[in-house]
Amino acid sequence: MRDYHPPKNLLSGRTILVTGAGDGIGRAAALAYAAHGATLILLGRTLAKLEAVYDTIEESGGAQPAIYPLNLEGATDHDYFELSKVLETEFGSLEGILHNAAQLALLSRIDDYDVETWYKVMQVNLNGPFMLTQACLPLLRKADDASIIFTADCVGRKAKAYWGAYAVSKFGVEGLMQVLAEETRDSSNIRVNSLDPGPTRTQLRSLAYPGENPESLKIPEKAMSLYLWLMGPDSAGYTAQAFDTNEK
Ligand SMILES: NC(=O)c1ccc[n+]([C@@H]2O[C@H](COP(=O)([O-])OP(=O)(O)OC[C@H]3O[C@@H](n4cnc5c(N)ncnc54)[C@H](OP(=O)(O)O)[C@@H]3O)[C@@H](O)[C@H]2O)c1
């Protein structure tokens, strides 16, 4: 998929929600989707970062995005229901969700893993995506073609010591993806897949590997081919699959 060259209008007419859209891979995906014609809902924790992405999209002539500040750590099912109501009023349908926001929090062996941190990581990385998906399913069902992408990680496909709640939450994300994909298989207009971006130069990566030279890693923009393909109509028919971008 590295050689995928999508047309400029790949996503035109589509409304796409990206979580963690203010930084790292989520920011790059939001900009790539907007550059290919989508109307973006920029969801995230830090308003200033979301505003900067908003400005970049406007300056480059993209469709006017919407900003939705939300901290997944404290968000409840009520908050996600409110969000879906706003989206219904403003947009009518939803053609895609990129579940991207996540926290690493800490690396620790299970013996010592702080219980409060465990709950927090599960809330942001797994429970939030579940509640957001549940709230948005009626809107996704109204779309002619909709794609749900859960962001995966190799440590959530094959375990690694010390990755604690982060790894377990990513295993959970794969499970959520598979269950939902089976439940939507017959509805034909909704695709559900997971995508591991591979080692990428972001804050999360530098927290996990503080001694690593960031220059040795690809920048988020270099991972976007697969993000575009999976969000757009060219991946129609693919569901329940675990994709990855192997390059550094
Ligand atoms: N980078 C890699 O090498 C790599 C490898 C495999 C998988 N991934 C996955 O890729 C995705 C993106 O990670 P990244 O590397 O781009 O990390 P990042 O640069 O740290 O970005 C994470 C994004 O998630 C947001 N976020 C974190 N906690 C949040 C919360 N409580 N509520 C709302 N938003 C929250 C952050 O918002 P703020 O900016 O406000 O903090 C930020 O925009 C994650 O799912 C990660 O697991 C990354």
Coordinates of C-alpha atoms and ligand atoms in Angstrom, one line a residue:
M1 CA 0.0 0.0 0.0
R2 CA 3.1 2.2 0.1
D3 CA 2.6 2.9 -3.6
Y4 CA -1.0 3.9 -3.2
H5 CA -1.7 7.2 -4.9
P6 CA -5.2 8.3 -4.0
P7 CA -7.0 10.9 -6.1
K8 CA -7.3 14.4 -4.5
N9 CA -11.1 13.9 -4.1
L10 CA -10.8 10.4 -2.5
L11 CA -12.8 11.5 0.5
S12 CA -15.0 14.3 -0.8
G13 CA -18.5 14.3 0.6
R14 CA -17.3 12.4 3.7
T15 CA -17.4 13.5 7.3
I16 CA -14.7 11.9 9.3
L17 CA -14.0 12.0 13.0
V18 CA -10.4 11.7 14.2
T19 CA -9.6 11.3 17.9
G20 CA -6.3 12.7 19.2
A21 CA -6.3 14.9 16.1
G22 CA -4.1 17.6 17.6
D23 CA -0.7 15.9 17.6
G24 CA 1.4 13.0 16.1
I25 CA -0.3 10.5 13.9
G26 CA -3.8 11.8 14.5
R27 CA -2.8 15.3 13.3
A28 CA -1.1 13.9 10.2
A29 CA -4.2 11.8 9.4
A30 CA -6.6 14.7 9.9
L31 CA -4.5 16.9 7.6
A32 CA -4.3 14.0 5.0
Y33 CA -8.0 13.3 5.1
A34 CA -8.8 17.0 4.8
A35 CA -6.3 17.4 1.9
H36 CA -8.3 14.6 0.1
G37 CA -11.6 16.3 0.4
A38 CA -13.1 15.2 3.8
T39 CA -14.8 17.4 6.3
L40 CA -13.0 16.7 9.6
I41 CA -14.2 16.6 13.2
L42 CA -11.1 17.2 15.2
L43 CA -11.6 15.6 18.6
G44 CA -8.9 15.8 21.3
R45 CA -7.8 17.0 24.7
T46 CA -5.7 20.1 24.1
L47 CA -7.8 22.9 22.4
A48 CA -4.7 24.9 21.3
K49 CA -3.4 22.0 19.3
L50 CA -6.8 21.3 17.7
E51 CA -7.1 25.0 16.8
A52 CA -3.7 24.8 15.1
V53 CA -4.8 21.8 13.0
Y54 CA -8.1 23.7 12.2
D55 CA -6.1 26.7 11.0
T56 CA -3.8 24.6 8.8
I57 CA -6.8 22.9 7.1
E58 CA -8.4 26.3 6.5
E59 CA -5.2 27.8 5.1
S60 CA -4.7 25.0 2.7
G61 CA -8.2 25.3 1.3
G62 CA -9.8 22.3 2.9
A63 CA -13.5 22.0 3.9
Q64 CA -14.2 23.9 7.1
P65 CA -13.5 21.4 10.0
A66 CA -15.2 21.2 13.4
I67 CA -13.4 21.1 16.7
Y68 CA -14.7 18.9 19.5
P69 CA -12.6 19.2 22.7
L70 CA -13.0 16.1 24.8
N71 CA -10.8 14.4 27.4
L72 CA -11.4 10.7 27.0
E73 CA -10.1 10.1 30.5
G74 CA -13.2 11.5 32.1
A75 CA -15.7 11.2 29.3
T76 CA -18.9 9.2 30.1
D77 CA -21.4 7.5 27.8
H78 CA -23.5 10.6 28.2
D79 CA -20.7 12.8 26.7
Y80 CA -20.4 10.5 23.7
F81 CA -24.2 10.5 23.2
E82 CA -24.2 14.3 23.3
L83 CA -21.4 14.3 20.7
S84 CA -23.4 12.0 18.4
K85 CA -26.4 14.3 18.8
V86 CA -24.3 17.3 17.7
L87 CA -22.9 15.4 14.7
E88 CA -26.4 14.3 13.7
T89 CA -27.6 17.9 13.8
E90 CA -24.6 19.4 12.0
F91 CA -23.7 16.6 9.5
G92 CA -26.6 14.1 9.3
S93 CA -24.3 11.1 8.8
L94 CA -20.8 10.0 9.5
E95 CA -18.5 8.3 7.0
G96 CA -15.6 7.4 9.2
I97 CA -14.0 7.3 12.6
L98 CA -10.2 7.0 13.2
H99 CA -9.8 5.9 16.8
N100 CA -6.3 7.2 17.3
A101 CA -6.0 8.9 20.8
A102 CA -4.1 6.8 23.2
Q103 CA -1.9 7.0 26.3
L104 CA 1.2 4.9 27.1
A105 CA 1.3 6.3 30.7
L106 CA 4.1 4.1 31.9
L107 CA 6.1 1.0 31.4
S108 CA 6.1 -1.3 34.4
R109 CA 6.0 -5.0 35.3
I110 CA 2.5 -6.2 36.3
D111 CA 3.7 -6.8 39.9
D112 CA 4.1 -3.0 40.4
Y113 CA 1.6 -1.6 37.9
D114 CA -0.3 1.3 39.5
V115 CA -4.0 0.4 39.6
E116 CA -5.2 4.0 39.1
T117 CA -3.0 4.3 36.0
W118 CA -4.3 1.0 34.7
Y119 CA -7.9 2.3 34.9
K120 CA -7.0 5.5 33.2
V121 CA -5.2 3.9 30.3
M122 CA -8.1 1.4 29.8
Q123 CA -10.6 4.4 29.8
V124 CA -8.7 6.3 27.2
N125 CA -7.5 3.5 25.0
L126 CA -10.4 1.0 25.1
N127 CA -13.5 2.1 27.0
G128 CA -13.5 5.5 25.2
P129 CA -13.3 4.0 21.7
F130 CA -16.1 1.5 22.7
M131 CA -18.4 4.3 23.9
L132 CA -17.7 6.6 21.0
T133 CA -18.3 3.8 18.5
Q134 CA -21.6 2.8 20.2
A135 CA -22.8 6.3 20.2
C136 CA -21.9 6.9 16.6
L137 CA -23.2 3.6 15.1
P138 CA -26.6 5.0 14.1
L139 CA -24.9 7.8 12.2
L140 CA -22.4 5.4 10.5
R141 CA -25.4 3.2 9.5
K142 CA -26.8 6.3 7.7
A143 CA -23.7 6.6 5.5
D144 CA -23.5 4.9 2.1
D145 CA -20.0 3.7 2.9
A146 CA -18.4 4.0 6.3
S147 CA -15.0 2.9 7.6
I148 CA -14.0 2.5 11.3
I149 CA -10.3 2.3 12.0
F150 CA -9.0 1.3 15.4
T151 CA -5.3 2.1 15.9
A152 CA -3.3 -0.9 16.9
D153 CA 0.2 -1.6 18.1
C154 CA 2.4 -4.7 17.7
V155 CA 2.6 -5.0 21.5
G156 CA -1.2 -5.5 21.4
R157 CA -0.9 -8.3 18.9
K158 CA 2.0 -10.2 20.5
A159 CA 2.8 -9.4 24.1
K160 CA 5.9 -7.7 25.3
A161 CA 7.0 -7.5 28.9
Y162 CA 6.4 -4.3 30.8
W163 CA 4.0 -2.7 28.3
G164 CA 1.2 -3.2 30.9
A165 CA -2.2 -1.6 30.5
Y166 CA -1.2 0.0 27.1
A167 CA -0.5 -3.5 25.6
V168 CA -3.6 -5.0 27.2
S169 CA -5.8 -2.1 26.0
K170 CA -4.5 -2.7 22.4
F171 CA -5.3 -6.4 22.6
G172 CA -8.8 -5.2 23.7
V173 CA -9.0 -2.9 20.8
E174 CA -8.3 -5.8 18.4
G175 CA -11.1 -7.8 20.1
L176 CA -13.5 -4.9 19.8
M177 CA -12.6 -4.5 16.2
Q178 CA -13.2 -8.2 15.5
V179 CA -16.5 -8.4 17.4
L180 CA -17.9 -5.3 15.7
A181 CA -16.7 -6.4 12.3
E182 CA -18.7 -9.7 12.7
E183 CA -21.8 -7.8 13.9
T184 CA -21.7 -5.4 10.9
R185 CA -20.6 -7.9 8.3
D186 CA -24.1 -8.2 6.9
S187 CA -24.8 -4.5 6.9
S188 CA -22.3 -4.1 4.0
N189 CA -21.9 -0.3 4.3
I190 CA -19.6 -0.4 7.4
R191 CA -16.0 -1.7 7.4
V192 CA -14.2 -2.2 10.7
N193 CA -10.4 -2.8 10.7
S194 CA -7.3 -2.1 12.8
L195 CA -4.1 -0.5 11.8
D196 CA -0.7 -0.5 13.4
P197 CA 1.3 2.5 12.2
G198 CA 4.6 1.0 13.2
P199 CA 7.5 2.9 14.8
T200 CA 6.8 6.6 14.2
R201 CA 8.4 9.8 15.4
T202 CA 5.9 11.1 18.0
Q203 CA 5.7 11.9 21.7
L204 CA 4.3 8.5 22.6
R205 CA 7.2 6.8 20.9
S206 CA 9.8 8.9 22.7
L207 CA 8.1 8.2 26.0
A208 CA 8.5 4.4 25.3
Y209 CA 12.0 4.7 23.9
P210 CA 13.7 7.7 25.5
G211 CA 17.2 6.7 24.3
E212 CA 16.2 6.3 20.7
N213 CA 17.3 8.8 18.0
P214 CA 14.0 10.2 16.7
E215 CA 15.7 10.9 13.3
S216 CA 15.9 7.1 12.8
L217 CA 12.0 7.0 12.7
K218 CA 9.6 7.9 10.0
I219 CA 7.5 11.0 10.5
P220 CA 3.7 10.5 10.8
E221 CA 3.1 11.9 7.3
K222 CA 5.0 8.9 5.8
A223 CA 2.5 6.5 7.2
M224 CA -0.6 8.1 5.6
S225 CA -1.0 5.9 2.4
L226 CA -2.6 3.1 4.4
Y227 CA -4.6 5.5 6.5
L228 CA -6.1 7.0 3.3
W229 CA -6.7 3.7 1.6
L230 CA -8.5 2.2 4.6
M231 CA -10.6 5.3 5.1
G232 CA -11.6 5.7 1.5
P233 CA -13.8 3.6 -0.9
D234 CA -10.8 1.7 -2.4
S235 CA -10.8 -0.6 0.7
A236 CA -14.5 -1.5 0.3
G237 CA -15.0 -5.1 1.1
Y238 CA -12.1 -5.3 3.6
T239 CA -13.4 -5.8 7.1
A240 CA -12.2 -7.6 10.4
Q241 CA -8.5 -7.2 9.2
A242 CA -5.4 -6.2 11.1
F243 CA -3.2 -4.0 9.0
D244 CA 0.2 -2.7 9.7
T245 CA 2.8 -0.3 8.3
N246 CA 6.0 -2.1 8.9
E247 CA 8.5 0.5 7.9
K248 CA 10.3 2.6 10.5
Ligands
LIG1 N1 4.2 6.4 17.5 C1 4.3 5.1 17.4 O1 5.5 4.6 17.1 C2 3.1 4.2 17.4 C3 3.3 2.8 17.2 C4 2.2 2.0 17.2 C5 1.0 2.5 17.5 N2 0.8 3.8 17.8 C6 -0.5 4.3 18.1 O2 -0.8 5.5 17.3 C7 -1.8 6.3 17.9 C8 -1.3 7.7 17.9 O3 -0.2 7.8 18.8 P1 1.0 8.9 18.5 O4 2.3 8.1 18.4 O5 0.7 9.8 17.5 O6 1.0 9.6 20.0 P2 1.0 11.1 20.4 O7 1.8 12.0 19.5 O8 1.3 11.1 21.9 O9 -0.5 11.5 20.2 C9 -1.6 11.0 20.9 C10 -2.8 11.8 20.7 O10 -3.8 11.3 21.6 C11 -4.3 12.4 22.4 N3 -4.8 12.0 23.7 C12 -4.1 11.3 24.6 N4 -4.8 11.2 25.7 C13 -6.0 11.7 25.5 C14 -7.2 11.9 26.2 N5 -7.3 11.5 27.5 N6 -8.3 12.5 25.6 C15 -8.2 12.9 24.4 N7 -7.1 12.8 23.6 C16 -6.0 12.2 24.2 C17 -3.2 13.4 22.5 O11 -3.7 14.6 22.8 P3 -2.8 15.8 23.4 O12 -2.0 16.2 22.2 O13 -3.7 16.8 23.9 O14 -1.9 15.2 24.4 C18 -2.6 13.3 21.1 O15 -3.3 14.1 20.2 C19 -2.0 5.7 19.3 O16 -3.2 4.9 19.3 C20 -0.8 4.8 19.5 O17 -1.1 3.7 20.4 C21 1.9 4.7 17.7

